[in-house]
């Protein structure tokens, strides 16, 4: 992989357009041979729960659950903010493929290598 790329996502169904575009960009980064990470925080952590994104399909885009599945299948990593996930009392046993609950230190470690980062 040539370089690394981070997509920071704070939205879920509260702005499905932003959530969808974030995963479109994440998939594009992977396709560009970047070591790519999506960091889900605040409301975005809801996307880490299996089945949550199944009914999100913005016009003109692939369904969000397909974008997320493609991202994970291609080797993309999904970091899920631990305090944000716990605050919402979500089910750690129902994570989508590729998702891992982490503390902020894991994001810092990834970014400290010089990763570019965009945020939604």
CSV table of C-alpha atoms in Angstrom, one decimal:
chain,number,residue,atom,x,y,z
A,1,UNK,CA,0.0,0.0,0.0
A,2,UNK,CA,1.2,3.5,-0.8
A,3,UNK,CA,0.3,5.7,2.1
A,4,UNK,CA,-2.6,5.7,4.4
A,5,UNK,CA,-5.9,7.5,4.6
A,6,UNK,CA,-8.5,8.1,7.3
A,7,UNK,CA,-12.2,8.9,7.0
A,8,UNK,CA,-13.6,10.3,10.2
A,9,UNK,CA,-17.4,9.8,10.3
A,10,UNK,CA,-19.8,11.2,13.0
A,11,UNK,CA,-23.1,10.6,11.1
A,12,UNK,CA,-25.4,7.6,10.7
A,13,UNK,CA,-29.1,7.8,9.9
A,14,UNK,CA,-29.1,11.4,11.2
A,15,UNK,CA,-27.4,12.3,7.9
A,16,UNK,CA,-27.5,9.3,5.6
A,17,UNK,CA,-26.0,11.3,2.7
A,18,UNK,CA,-22.9,12.2,4.7
A,19,UNK,CA,-22.6,8.6,6.0
A,20,UNK,CA,-22.9,7.2,2.4
A,21,UNK,CA,-20.4,9.6,0.8
A,22,UNK,CA,-17.9,8.9,3.6
A,23,UNK,CA,-17.9,5.2,2.6
A,24,UNK,CA,-17.8,6.0,-1.1
A,25,UNK,CA,-14.6,8.0,-0.4
A,26,UNK,CA,-13.2,5.2,1.8
A,27,UNK,CA,-13.7,2.7,-0.9
A,28,UNK,CA,-12.1,5.0,-3.4
A,29,UNK,CA,-9.1,5.3,-1.1
A,30,UNK,CA,-8.8,1.6,-0.8
A,31,UNK,CA,-9.0,1.3,-4.6
A,32,UNK,CA,-6.2,3.8,-4.8
A,33,UNK,CA,-4.1,1.4,-2.8
A,34,UNK,CA,-4.2,3.4,0.4
A,35,UNK,CA,-4.2,1.7,3.8
A,36,UNK,CA,-7.6,3.0,4.7
A,37,UNK,CA,-9.4,3.4,8.1
A,38,UNK,CA,-12.9,4.6,8.8
A,39,UNK,CA,-13.2,6.0,12.3
A,40,UNK,CA,-16.8,6.0,13.6
A,41,UNK,CA,-17.5,8.3,16.5
A,42,UNK,CA,-20.5,10.0,18.1
A,43,UNK,CA,-23.7,9.0,16.2
A,44,UNK,CA,-21.5,7.3,13.5
A,45,UNK,CA,-20.9,4.3,15.9
A,46,UNK,CA,-24.5,3.1,15.2
A,47,UNK,CA,-23.2,2.0,11.7
A,48,UNK,CA,-21.0,-0.6,13.4
A,49,UNK,CA,-24.1,-2.6,14.5
A,50,UNK,CA,-25.1,-5.3,12.1
A,51,UNK,CA,-28.3,-4.5,10.3
A,52,UNK,CA,-28.5,-0.8,11.3
A,53,UNK,CA,-27.5,0.4,7.8
A,54,UNK,CA,-29.6,-2.1,5.9
A,55,UNK,CA,-32.3,0.5,5.1
A,56,UNK,CA,-30.0,3.3,4.1
A,57,UNK,CA,-29.9,3.8,0.4
A,58,UNK,CA,-29.3,7.3,-0.9
A,59,UNK,CA,-30.4,8.0,-4.5
A,60,UNK,CA,-27.5,7.7,-6.9
A,61,UNK,CA,-25.4,5.6,-4.6
A,62,UNK,CA,-25.0,1.9,-3.7
A,63,UNK,CA,-26.9,1.0,-0.5
A,64,UNK,CA,-24.8,1.9,2.5
A,65,UNK,CA,-24.6,-1.6,3.8
A,66,UNK,CA,-23.1,-2.8,0.5
A,67,UNK,CA,-20.6,0.0,0.6
A,68,UNK,CA,-19.6,-1.0,4.1
A,69,UNK,CA,-19.4,-4.7,3.2
A,70,UNK,CA,-17.3,-4.0,0.2
A,71,UNK,CA,-15.0,-1.8,2.2
A,72,UNK,CA,-14.5,-4.5,4.8
A,73,UNK,CA,-14.1,-7.3,2.2
A,74,UNK,CA,-11.4,-5.3,0.5
A,75,UNK,CA,-9.4,-5.0,3.7
A,76,UNK,CA,-10.6,-1.7,5.0
A,77,UNK,CA,-10.5,-1.2,8.8
A,78,UNK,CA,-13.4,0.3,10.8
A,79,UNK,CA,-12.5,1.6,14.2
A,80,UNK,CA,-15.4,2.3,16.5
A,81,UNK,CA,-15.0,4.9,19.3
A,82,UNK,CA,-15.3,2.9,22.5
A,83,UNK,CA,-16.8,5.6,24.8
A,84,UNK,CA,-19.3,6.7,22.0
A,85,UNK,CA,-20.4,3.0,21.6
A,86,UNK,CA,-20.8,2.4,25.3
A,87,UNK,CA,-22.7,5.7,25.8
A,88,UNK,CA,-25.3,4.5,23.3
A,89,UNK,CA,-25.5,1.1,25.0
A,90,UNK,CA,-25.0,-0.7,21.7
A,91,UNK,CA,-24.4,-4.5,21.3
A,92,UNK,CA,-20.7,-5.3,21.1
A,93,UNK,CA,-21.6,-8.8,20.0
A,94,UNK,CA,-23.3,-7.5,16.8
A,95,UNK,CA,-20.5,-5.7,15.1
A,96,UNK,CA,-20.3,-5.5,11.3
A,97,UNK,CA,-17.5,-7.2,9.5
A,98,UNK,CA,-14.2,-5.2,9.7
A,99,UNK,CA,-15.3,-3.2,12.8
A,100,UNK,CA,-13.3,-3.1,16.0
A,101,UNK,CA,-14.0,-1.1,19.1
A,102,UNK,CA,-11.0,1.0,20.1
A,103,UNK,CA,-9.9,3.8,22.2
A,104,UNK,CA,-8.7,7.1,20.8
A,105,UNK,CA,-5.0,6.0,21.1
A,106,UNK,CA,-5.5,3.6,18.2
A,107,UNK,CA,-6.7,6.5,16.0
A,108,UNK,CA,-3.7,8.6,17.1
A,109,UNK,CA,-1.4,5.7,16.3
A,110,UNK,CA,-2.8,5.4,12.8
A,111,UNK,CA,-2.7,9.2,12.1
A,112,UNK,CA,0.8,9.7,13.6
A,113,UNK,CA,2.2,7.8,10.6
A,114,UNK,CA,1.2,10.7,8.4
A,115,UNK,CA,-2.2,9.6,7.2
A,116,UNK,CA,-4.4,12.0,5.3
A,117,UNK,CA,-7.8,12.4,7.0
A,118,UNK,CA,-11.1,13.8,5.9
A,119,UNK,CA,-14.2,14.2,8.1
A,120,UNK,CA,-17.9,14.0,7.8
